[in-house]
XYZ file of C-alpha atoms in Angstrom:
666
model
C 153.622 39.972 -80.334
C 151.812 42.982 -78.809
C 148.531 42.811 -80.711
C 146.614 40.248 -82.788
C 148.186 39.520 -86.202
C 145.588 38.147 -88.608
C 146.986 36.230 -91.579
C 144.327 35.713 -94.261
C 145.694 33.235 -96.824
C 144.125 32.471 -100.186
C 145.516 30.082 -102.785
C 146.449 31.868 -106.015
C 148.957 31.733 -108.834
C 150.118 35.249 -107.947
C 152.244 35.775 -104.878
C 151.263 38.983 -103.049
C 150.461 40.428 -99.627
C 148.909 43.552 -98.086
C 149.636 44.727 -94.549
C 147.137 47.088 -92.910
C 145.696 47.964 -89.511
C 142.127 47.268 -88.364
C 141.405 49.631 -85.505
C 139.233 48.416 -82.631
C 139.652 51.029 -79.899
C 141.138 54.114 -81.543
C 138.933 57.192 -80.783
C 137.303 58.895 -83.755
C 139.284 61.787 -85.130
C 142.647 60.397 -83.969
C 145.369 61.097 -86.495
C 146.988 57.646 -86.483
C 146.102 56.260 -89.892
C 148.443 53.516 -91.037
C 149.135 53.528 -94.772
C 148.654 49.962 -96.085
C 151.846 48.278 -97.350
C 151.796 46.286 -100.599
C 154.139 43.300 -101.034
C 154.973 41.485 -104.264
C 157.561 38.856 -105.140
C 160.007 41.672 -105.810
C 159.963 42.921 -102.184
C 158.732 39.781 -100.424
C 161.540 39.972 -97.895
C 160.051 43.238 -96.580
C 156.884 41.494 -95.372
C 158.101 40.793 -91.827
C 159.395 44.339 -91.358
C 156.052 45.757 -92.575
C 154.232 43.585 -90.010
C 156.608 44.804 -87.306
C 156.056 48.438 -88.374
C 152.272 48.024 -88.193
C 152.503 46.478 -84.729
C 154.758 49.297 -83.495
C 152.367 51.861 -84.977
C 149.429 50.358 -83.037
C 151.320 50.203 -79.735
C 152.440 53.839 -80.077
C 148.956 55.008 -81.030
C 147.363 53.273 -78.043
C 150.265 54.044 -75.681
C 150.026 50.598 -74.082
C 151.954 47.324 -74.186
C 149.042 45.234 -75.537
C 146.249 46.394 -77.856
C 143.084 44.923 -79.345
C 143.725 46.530 -82.742
C 144.642 44.018 -85.447
C 147.532 43.831 -87.901
C 145.849 42.369 -90.966
C 148.004 40.473 -93.480
C 146.144 39.471 -96.641
C 148.374 36.929 -98.451
C 147.903 35.070 -101.732
C 150.162 32.577 -103.498
C 150.481 28.993 -104.683
C 151.933 28.039 -101.288
C 148.846 29.326 -99.385
C 145.940 27.315 -98.071
C 142.496 28.934 -97.915
C 142.934 29.674 -94.248
C 142.915 32.530 -91.734
C 145.363 32.464 -88.822
C 145.445 34.876 -85.877
C 148.632 35.140 -83.837
C 147.952 36.359 -80.291
C 150.399 37.749 -77.730
C 151.979 35.092 -75.570
C 150.792 34.580 -72.007
C 152.951 36.239 -69.347
C 152.861 35.677 -65.596
C 154.641 38.883 -64.545
C 155.574 42.247 -65.982
C 158.911 43.913 -66.575
C 160.287 47.008 -64.912
C 158.883 49.444 -67.476
C 155.762 47.471 -68.329
C 152.203 48.007 -67.167
C 151.119 46.286 -63.972
C 148.022 45.049 -65.827
C 149.955 43.499 -68.725
C 149.050 39.940 -67.740
C 145.344 40.792 -67.330
C 145.315 42.699 -70.640
C 146.715 39.722 -72.534
C 144.287 37.383 -70.774
C 141.287 39.547 -71.746
C 142.474 39.821 -75.356
C 143.028 36.083 -75.623
C 139.602 35.287 -74.145
C 137.889 37.380 -76.826
C 139.222 35.025 -79.501
C 139.268 31.677 -77.691
C 135.581 31.747 -76.798
C 134.537 31.937 -80.480
C 133.151 28.428 -81.194
C 134.363 28.631 -84.819
C 137.917 29.452 -83.827
C 140.557 26.689 -84.105
C 142.966 26.969 -81.182
C 146.620 26.329 -81.978
C 148.073 25.959 -78.491
C 151.750 26.596 -79.242
C 154.289 25.573 -76.610
C 157.976 24.662 -76.729
C 158.712 20.954 -76.725
C 161.218 21.466 -73.892
C 158.549 22.848 -71.496
C 156.340 20.791 -69.168
C 153.065 20.363 -71.067
C 151.002 19.696 -67.940
C 151.822 23.107 -66.453
C 150.986 24.971 -69.644
C 148.594 27.880 -69.014
C 147.556 28.119 -72.665
C 146.412 24.494 -72.564
C 144.439 25.224 -69.412
C 142.774 28.196 -71.064
C 142.016 26.205 -74.214
C 140.397 23.379 -72.257
C 138.157 25.885 -70.455
C 136.500 26.913 -73.717
C 136.958 23.585 -75.567
C 136.648 20.820 -72.984
C 135.880 18.280 -75.721
C 139.133 19.178 -77.571
C 137.223 19.321 -80.848
C 138.897 22.527 -82.003
C 142.229 22.539 -80.156
C 145.530 21.375 -81.668
C 148.521 21.417 -79.315
C 151.559 22.440 -81.421
C 155.008 21.577 -80.107
C 157.867 23.796 -81.308
C 161.645 23.939 -80.977
C 162.217 20.171 -81.148
C 165.945 20.872 -81.675
C 166.178 22.292 -78.132
C 164.888 19.198 -76.301
C 167.329 18.033 -73.632
C 169.245 14.963 -74.592
C 167.455 11.880 -73.306
C 164.069 13.576 -73.065
C 163.111 12.930 -76.710
C 161.203 9.730 -75.940
C 159.019 11.507 -73.389
C 158.168 14.227 -75.913
C 157.520 11.553 -78.551
C 154.992 9.867 -76.240
C 153.319 13.252 -75.730
C 153.213 13.828 -79.491
C 151.589 10.439 -80.043
C 148.979 11.128 -77.358
C 150.266 8.442 -75.012
C 150.838 10.676 -71.990
C 147.796 12.932 -71.868
C 144.097 13.176 -72.659
C 142.877 12.536 -76.157
C 142.807 15.499 -78.580
C 140.498 14.903 -81.525
C 143.010 16.266 -84.073
C 146.013 14.984 -82.130
C 149.273 16.814 -81.398
C 151.532 18.375 -84.016
C 155.178 19.354 -84.155
C 156.881 22.067 -86.212
C 160.338 23.587 -86.403
C 160.438 27.207 -87.397
C 163.391 29.283 -88.507
C 165.665 30.095 -85.586
C 167.287 33.427 -84.910
C 170.436 32.404 -86.771
C 168.372 31.543 -89.881
C 166.533 34.842 -89.638
C 169.825 36.703 -89.333
C 171.033 34.922 -92.452
C 167.763 35.942 -94.177
C 166.718 32.366 -94.802
C 163.520 32.473 -96.886
C 160.256 30.821 -95.892
C 160.654 28.279 -98.707
C 164.161 27.461 -97.549
C 162.953 27.218 -93.974
C 160.203 24.760 -94.954
C 162.748 22.627 -96.815
C 165.061 22.634 -93.796
C 162.151 21.737 -91.517
C 161.202 18.733 -93.665
C 164.837 17.590 -93.753
C 165.094 17.851 -89.942
C 162.131 15.556 -89.284
C 163.222 13.143 -92.040
C 166.747 12.772 -90.734
C 166.477 13.278 -86.980
C 165.657 10.618 -84.416
C 163.278 9.811 -82.904
C 161.091 11.733 -85.356
C 162.215 9.880 -88.475
C 160.994 6.668 -86.886
C 157.459 7.861 -86.314
C 155.158 6.252 -88.868
C 152.519 9.015 -88.851
C 154.413 11.622 -90.885
C 151.416 13.972 -90.913
C 152.246 14.867 -87.312
C 155.243 16.898 -88.480
C 155.890 20.058 -90.405
C 154.233 23.308 -91.246
C 152.791 22.072 -94.544
C 150.966 19.193 -92.826
C 149.747 21.579 -90.161
C 148.195 23.738 -92.896
C 146.320 20.738 -94.237
C 145.204 19.687 -90.771
C 144.002 23.203 -90.032
C 142.089 23.355 -93.279
C 140.367 20.042 -92.508
C 139.501 21.081 -88.949
C 138.270 24.477 -90.025
C 136.066 22.929 -92.707
C 134.705 20.441 -90.158
C 133.875 23.285 -87.758
C 132.343 25.273 -90.548
C 130.186 22.338 -91.637
C 129.089 21.833 -88.033
C 128.252 25.538 -87.851
C 126.425 25.672 -91.198
C 122.938 26.037 -89.653
C 124.136 28.857 -87.381
C 126.047 30.477 -90.233
C 123.005 30.393 -92.486
C 120.865 31.772 -89.670
C 123.331 34.620 -89.074
C 123.533 35.396 -92.775
C 119.742 35.445 -93.027
C 119.582 37.776 -90.036
C 122.090 40.140 -91.627
C 120.244 39.933 -94.942
C 116.925 40.741 -93.245
C 118.478 43.768 -91.532
C 119.963 44.915 -94.834
C 116.618 44.417 -96.591
C 114.804 46.377 -93.884
C 117.328 49.208 -94.174
C 117.012 49.130 -97.944
C 113.221 49.160 -97.718
C 113.303 52.252 -95.512
C 115.201 54.027 -98.261
C 112.343 53.246 -100.650
C 112.301 52.923 -104.402
C 113.463 56.038 -106.217
C 111.819 56.553 -109.625
C 114.226 57.609 -112.348
C 111.911 58.534 -115.224
C 109.891 61.775 -115.203
C 106.615 59.926 -115.738
C 107.315 57.824 -112.630
C 108.370 60.885 -110.647
C 105.214 62.744 -111.676
C 103.033 59.789 -110.677
C 104.672 59.593 -107.239
C 104.465 63.370 -106.747
C 100.755 63.486 -107.640
C 99.937 60.454 -105.519
C 101.671 61.851 -102.424
C 100.300 65.386 -102.791
C 96.768 64.137 -103.490
C 96.942 61.920 -100.391
C 98.099 64.883 -98.296
C 95.348 67.196 -99.492
C 92.691 64.512 -99.157
C 93.770 63.246 -95.748
C 95.073 66.350 -94.009
C 91.573 67.812 -93.636
C 90.333 64.680 -91.870
C 93.498 64.631 -89.775
C 92.968 68.235 -88.681
C 89.377 67.756 -87.581
C 90.133 64.519 -85.747
C 88.727 61.921 -88.153
C 92.081 60.168 -88.520
C 95.376 59.797 -86.710
C 96.307 58.169 -83.445
C 97.567 61.155 -81.457
C 96.132 61.481 -77.954
C 94.953 65.039 -78.607
C 93.640 65.791 -82.107
C 94.388 69.190 -83.701
C 90.662 69.961 -83.601
C 90.568 69.221 -79.874
C 93.651 71.370 -79.325
C 91.909 74.231 -81.103
C 88.802 73.908 -78.942
C 90.965 73.916 -75.820
C 92.674 77.084 -77.043
C 89.285 78.673 -77.858
C 88.105 77.841 -74.346
C 91.196 79.510 -72.893
C 90.485 82.542 -75.093
C 86.923 82.741 -73.768
C 88.165 82.373 -70.187
C 90.717 85.173 -70.675
C 88.056 87.545 -72.011
C 85.627 86.564 -69.257
C 88.194 87.601 -66.651
C 89.105 90.884 -68.359
C 88.192 94.371 -67.109
C 85.579 95.224 -69.751
C 83.708 92.020 -68.913
C 83.841 92.777 -65.186
C 83.335 96.549 -64.895
C 80.886 96.118 -61.987
C 82.200 92.871 -60.507
C 82.904 92.912 -56.763
C 86.179 91.174 -55.934
C 88.891 91.406 -53.293
C 91.089 94.419 -53.924
C 88.598 96.624 -55.806
C 87.293 99.984 -54.578
C 83.629 99.777 -53.618
C 80.714 101.720 -52.154
C 78.558 100.021 -49.514
C 75.120 100.994 -48.182
C 75.409 100.694 -44.403
C 72.967 102.148 -41.853
C 71.320 104.355 -44.508
C 74.727 105.723 -45.525
C 77.106 105.189 -48.435
C 80.625 104.223 -47.245
C 83.657 103.915 -49.511
C 86.506 101.445 -49.011
C 88.553 98.609 -50.460
C 87.139 95.095 -50.522
C 89.458 93.064 -48.277
C 87.545 89.851 -47.801
C 84.564 87.961 -49.227
C 82.731 85.056 -47.669
C 79.617 83.438 -49.073
C 77.253 86.354 -49.837
C 79.039 88.806 -47.546
C 81.582 91.513 -48.326
C 84.072 93.107 -45.921
C 85.440 96.595 -46.579
C 88.592 97.887 -44.926
C 86.780 101.031 -43.740
C 83.704 99.359 -42.204
C 84.242 97.889 -38.718
C 81.900 96.941 -35.907
C 81.765 99.615 -33.230
C 80.210 97.336 -30.633
C 83.238 94.991 -30.457
C 86.508 96.311 -29.104
C 89.806 95.655 -30.811
C 92.363 93.273 -29.355
C 96.070 92.682 -29.717
C 96.830 90.885 -32.986
C 98.390 87.389 -32.980
C 102.192 87.333 -33.239
C 102.121 85.806 -36.715
C 99.965 88.638 -38.131
C 101.044 92.062 -39.327
C 99.362 95.326 -40.379
C 96.944 94.794 -43.278
C 96.386 91.075 -42.664
C 92.786 89.832 -42.701
C 91.846 86.561 -41.008
C 88.925 84.644 -39.558
C 88.658 84.278 -35.803
C 85.698 82.098 -34.954
C 82.600 83.809 -36.377
C 84.465 87.098 -36.804
C 86.550 88.419 -39.688
C 89.317 90.675 -38.362
C 91.786 93.125 -39.874
C 95.118 94.165 -38.324
C 95.717 97.928 -38.252
C 98.977 99.878 -37.895
C 98.627 99.932 -34.089
C 98.993 96.105 -34.219
C 95.428 95.709 -32.975
C 92.905 93.448 -34.711
C 89.445 94.932 -35.284
C 86.242 93.090 -36.199
C 85.053 93.926 -39.718
C 81.351 94.378 -40.362
C 79.798 92.003 -42.905
C 77.795 93.690 -45.680
C 75.374 91.905 -47.996
C 76.728 91.657 -51.534
C 73.544 93.269 -52.948
C 74.350 96.450 -50.980
C 77.867 96.811 -52.407
C 78.747 98.239 -55.825
C 81.966 99.109 -57.614
C 83.184 102.633 -56.993
C 83.043 104.489 -60.365
C 85.394 107.202 -59.132
C 87.885 106.472 -61.946
C 85.086 107.032 -64.481
C 84.056 110.230 -62.703
C 87.621 111.495 -63.011
C 87.641 110.780 -66.765
C 84.316 112.605 -67.140
C 85.694 115.664 -65.351
C 88.900 115.638 -67.401
C 87.003 115.390 -70.708
C 84.001 117.622 -69.987
C 82.734 119.312 -73.230
C 81.422 122.827 -73.647
C 77.864 121.532 -73.974
C 75.457 121.260 -71.066
C 77.135 118.637 -68.774
C 74.070 116.607 -67.930
C 74.451 113.855 -70.533
C 76.813 110.890 -70.740
C 79.957 111.836 -72.630
C 80.041 109.317 -75.500
C 83.683 110.108 -76.263
C 84.683 109.083 -72.757
C 82.610 105.900 -73.142
C 84.223 105.140 -76.508
C 87.707 105.909 -75.170
C 87.284 103.451 -72.304
C 86.026 100.750 -74.673
C 88.898 101.367 -77.122
C 91.552 101.225 -74.381
C 90.184 98.102 -72.682
C 89.783 96.189 -75.939
C 93.283 97.205 -77.010
C 94.858 96.322 -73.684
C 92.892 93.180 -72.759
C 91.334 91.654 -75.889
C 93.502 92.374 -78.919
C 96.493 90.245 -77.845
C 94.468 87.133 -76.836
C 92.624 87.317 -80.182
C 95.886 87.286 -82.127
C 97.318 84.609 -79.828
C 94.375 82.330 -80.649
C 95.138 82.823 -84.332
C 98.830 82.087 -83.695
C 97.881 78.934 -81.775
C 95.660 77.854 -84.657
C 98.570 78.306 -87.070
C 100.849 76.269 -84.773
C 98.297 73.431 -84.502
C 97.882 73.476 -88.275
C 101.599 73.488 -89.048
C 102.490 70.898 -86.388
C 99.792 68.514 -87.599
C 100.960 68.934 -91.187
C 104.612 68.323 -90.270
C 103.718 65.134 -88.388
C 101.600 63.921 -91.291
C 104.236 64.642 -93.949
C 107.017 63.066 -91.874
C 104.900 59.933 -91.474
C 104.721 59.338 -95.255
C 107.044 56.399 -95.834
C 107.109 56.868 -99.627
C 109.149 60.079 -99.320
C 111.472 59.035 -96.476
C 114.304 58.626 -98.983
C 113.453 61.857 -100.826
C 114.574 64.665 -98.498
C 114.267 67.387 -101.144
C 110.656 66.408 -101.846
C 109.880 66.220 -98.139
C 111.513 69.599 -97.431
C 109.574 71.125 -100.322
C 106.286 69.882 -98.865
C 107.204 71.116 -95.384
C 108.297 74.522 -96.696
C 105.249 74.916 -98.947
C 102.809 73.995 -96.185
C 104.579 76.278 -93.696
C 104.541 79.157 -96.152
C 100.829 78.611 -96.789
C 100.105 78.634 -93.046
C 101.924 81.975 -92.763
C 99.970 83.378 -95.696
C 96.629 82.282 -94.237
C 97.620 83.603 -90.830
C 98.544 86.969 -92.325
C 95.229 87.171 -94.173
C 93.301 86.205 -91.056
C 95.214 88.662 -88.893
C 93.916 91.394 -91.158
C 90.379 90.052 -90.638
C 90.851 89.945 -86.858
C 92.289 93.456 -86.830
C 89.390 94.796 -88.910
C 86.911 93.113 -86.588
C 88.606 94.554 -83.486
C 88.697 98.016 -85.035
C 84.959 97.776 -85.740
C 84.308 96.692 -82.168
C 86.134 99.769 -80.910
C 83.258 101.834 -82.297
C 80.597 100.832 -79.721
C 77.312 99.797 -81.285
C 74.669 97.148 -80.741
C 70.965 96.497 -81.277
C 71.114 93.529 -78.940
C 68.056 93.688 -76.656
C 70.165 92.243 -73.827
C 72.108 95.502 -73.656
C 69.005 97.617 -73.097
C 67.327 95.145 -70.761
C 70.432 94.842 -68.607
C 70.962 98.608 -68.561
C 67.361 99.215 -67.420
C 67.766 96.628 -64.685
C 71.036 98.139 -63.400
C 69.584 101.651 -63.303
C 66.921 100.660 -60.744
C 68.622 97.769 -58.986
C 70.652 99.807 -56.474
C 67.679 101.856 -55.236
C 65.526 98.758 -55.019
C 68.131 96.879 -52.948
C 68.551 99.831 -50.572
C 64.771 100.138 -50.029
C 64.391 96.368 -49.516
C 67.217 96.335 -46.997
C 65.575 99.086 -44.929
C 62.062 97.649 -45.119
C 63.340 94.185 -44.216
C 64.932 95.321 -40.931
C 61.610 95.133 -39.041
C 60.387 91.647 -38.167
C 56.748 92.778 -38.299
C 54.831 94.418 -41.089
C 55.667 98.058 -41.617
C 52.821 100.544 -41.666
C 52.241 102.546 -44.799
C 53.596 105.824 -43.336
C 56.862 104.055 -42.392
C 57.201 102.594 -45.883
C 56.523 105.971 -47.471
C 59.069 107.571 -45.178
C 61.697 104.916 -46.001
C 61.202 105.208 -49.747
C 61.260 108.988 -49.508
C 64.508 108.832 -47.515
C 66.224 106.664 -50.115
C 65.132 108.806 -53.045
C 66.011 112.080 -51.296
C 69.476 110.765 -50.539
C 69.860 109.692 -54.175
C 68.678 113.109 -55.404
C 71.236 114.809 -53.157
C 74.140 113.073 -54.870
C 76.270 115.269 -57.199
C 75.533 115.145 -60.929
C 78.975 113.677 -61.630
C 78.158 110.729 -59.339
C 74.996 110.023 -61.321
C 76.834 110.292 -64.642
C 79.690 108.053 -63.490
C 77.261 105.420 -62.197
C 75.242 105.582 -65.412
C 78.379 105.158 -67.537
C 79.482 102.217 -65.374
C 76.105 100.568 -66.031
C 76.491 101.229 -69.764
C 80.046 99.793 -69.830
C 78.921 96.777 -67.829
C 76.054 96.044 -70.218
C 78.011 96.747 -73.391
C 81.068 94.733 -72.240
C 79.006 91.573 -71.914
C 77.444 92.046 -75.364
C 80.799 92.821 -76.987
C 82.451 89.820 -75.317
C 79.840 87.471 -76.779
C 80.654 88.786 -80.267
C 84.404 88.356 -79.650
C 84.233 84.782 -78.353
C 82.179 83.806 -81.418
C 83.769 85.825 -84.223
C 87.508 85.370 -83.501
C 87.330 81.534 -83.280
C 85.202 81.485 -86.450
C 87.919 83.423 -88.308
C 90.445 80.850 -87.019
C 88.243 77.959 -88.136
C 88.128 79.487 -91.631
C 91.946 79.152 -91.728
C 91.630 75.409 -91.123
C 88.794 75.082 -93.642
C 90.705 76.906 -96.375
C 93.995 75.135 -95.774
C 93.638 71.831 -97.635
C 91.932 73.492 -100.620
C 94.612 76.183 -100.937
C 97.383 73.607 -100.481
C 95.896 71.486 -103.266
C 95.821 74.529 -105.584
C 99.521 75.210 -104.945
C 100.686 71.608 -105.342
C 98.586 71.049 -108.462
C 100.434 73.855 -110.233
C 103.966 72.507 -109.645
C 105.694 72.139 -113.039
C 107.336 68.964 -114.345
C 110.781 70.574 -114.228
C 110.354 71.188 -110.500
C 109.050 67.650 -109.926
C 112.069 66.246 -111.784
C 114.375 68.231 -109.478
C 112.579 67.336 -106.260
C 111.991 63.603 -106.660
C 115.605 62.499 -106.435
C 117.625 60.865 -103.699
C 120.793 62.632 -102.463
C 124.150 61.118 -103.517
C 124.868 59.634 -100.093
C 121.475 57.939 -100.128
C 122.046 56.532 -103.600
C 125.372 55.152 -102.375
C 123.609 53.619 -99.373
C 121.022 52.005 -101.633
C 123.747 50.480 -103.829
C 125.590 49.314 -100.725
C 122.509 47.542 -99.354
C 121.670 46.052 -102.773
C 125.215 44.662 -103.013
C 125.132 43.389 -99.425
C 121.799 41.634 -99.991
C 123.030 40.034 -103.215
C 126.254 38.877 -101.527
C 124.405 37.383 -98.567
C 121.898 35.648 -100.870
C 124.778 34.146 -102.843
C 126.519 33.120 -99.614
C 123.401 31.459 -98.233
C 122.924 29.535 -101.477
C 126.583 28.463 -101.533
C 126.545 27.284 -97.913
C 123.335 25.315 -98.441
C 125.027 23.381 -101.258
C 127.681 22.233 -98.774
C 125.188 20.773 -96.272
């Protein structure tokens, strides 16, 4: 025997058998299916060869000497007891030349799987002419059944006992030479090789066995005849198995209840599938009404257990949108930052340069250095262009690898260099008198900056809103237990809601685009624009005058003040007209950018909020108009699910019947 052979016997008037393979370890997809073999009275003699074929098939499929896969023999007939026997491979202590080195361990592991089952009756088969006390199978049996409540030692081959040793074996059989076994010992005599060669039938073999024990000493003299023969062993096994089963009834019932509960839970997850249209319509309306009624609350954060509500996610996205616009160029036309070109008022002069460093309220330009402090060799870890602090100084490394001290300039005396605007003015100068701001240049700058910096974030906020809306809807729909077993209905709801989100997003994108296009035609009556523009126009001159007046620790005399003011204004008047126009346009862009940004960060999120507000109402309109024919098609379980439902219903009914039957036997 190279694998377990399970003989399932059931008493019946009809004599039949089926041989098949129960795979335990065969990988999925392996092409080793064994075609079950049917046996009737007509071909009963083929049964043993079919069993041998199945065993060979398993060994070849697994490519090993011993396998866990089972040869199952389902046998019925008047000669059968209601009993299941499992024949395991015999224990070996060494392996042959062409056998695996782990053969002994493999058999041991296989045997342990079966012996440790507390409901398994152990038939410890050993030849009568072998020393019982050195039997490994008995040692293994006693490990798992020390009380010998489910072990029956079975002695075989009584015809091969050495002459003179019969009395010793008889004492063993009667339990006089070893520990007590609750069911006692048993002795059988199977068909030998000669009988098998002569094709002696099982019935003939049983008759010969009975005759042997009836006519052969010392067995004929034993009063307890139930210790002999295969038929008596069947009865003994049936009694022991029933005793074990009765002892295990509470555990069996508990296991069956556990399996039934699992089956009921699985069946419950599949739900109840209505079959009539009126029932389908009621379920459809209930589910869709719940969605439309609850989804609005879910979206604005009134329900649900998610850590971040869709409404909160939207507000986070709107905050990111505002932050993006606040950092854009149109919102920061005049902002002084590291890297921008700037003009500084230093020692009554305007100096141009790039802002390289900022500290507190001080600005450092690359072109403005202190002349009273000599340069020094730069540290070895610095290179040309690096700016760093050295004590109270801020230094910049030049190409000669010397570090020079940069002069700090008050932030109020530094402004953005509008040279890029001046260039646009010169390139787009009209035929008219060039002393007025060119509105086309102003509009062109606004159009370009809105297109390049604001249009995409506006549409991204709308896209984010659509994602929040669709994700929240998907989670809500997938959480509805009533439609878990109705995939077509669920997919319809998911598709319909997704399609509606796309429709609303498309409509809102048109609104956003129209709004942006309107904003690209600069206009405002906002008083902030005019107030800010007036302030910017005079702020530079005021800061320059205050910086010069404030250089003297004492009070300046009136002539000095007049002279200082006159100096500042004369210098301003001497500037080219294009400088004035560029500075004026920069002030206008600065003022208008802040006004326009306020409109953007209010209007775009409001358009997005309208999408959320419209959603549940529009979804309800769509779902309310679904026809009965469509409902009838949608509210149906797929074939595989219907099969699963029937399977669980049958399993639950079988387990209920089994539990009731077992309880009657208590």
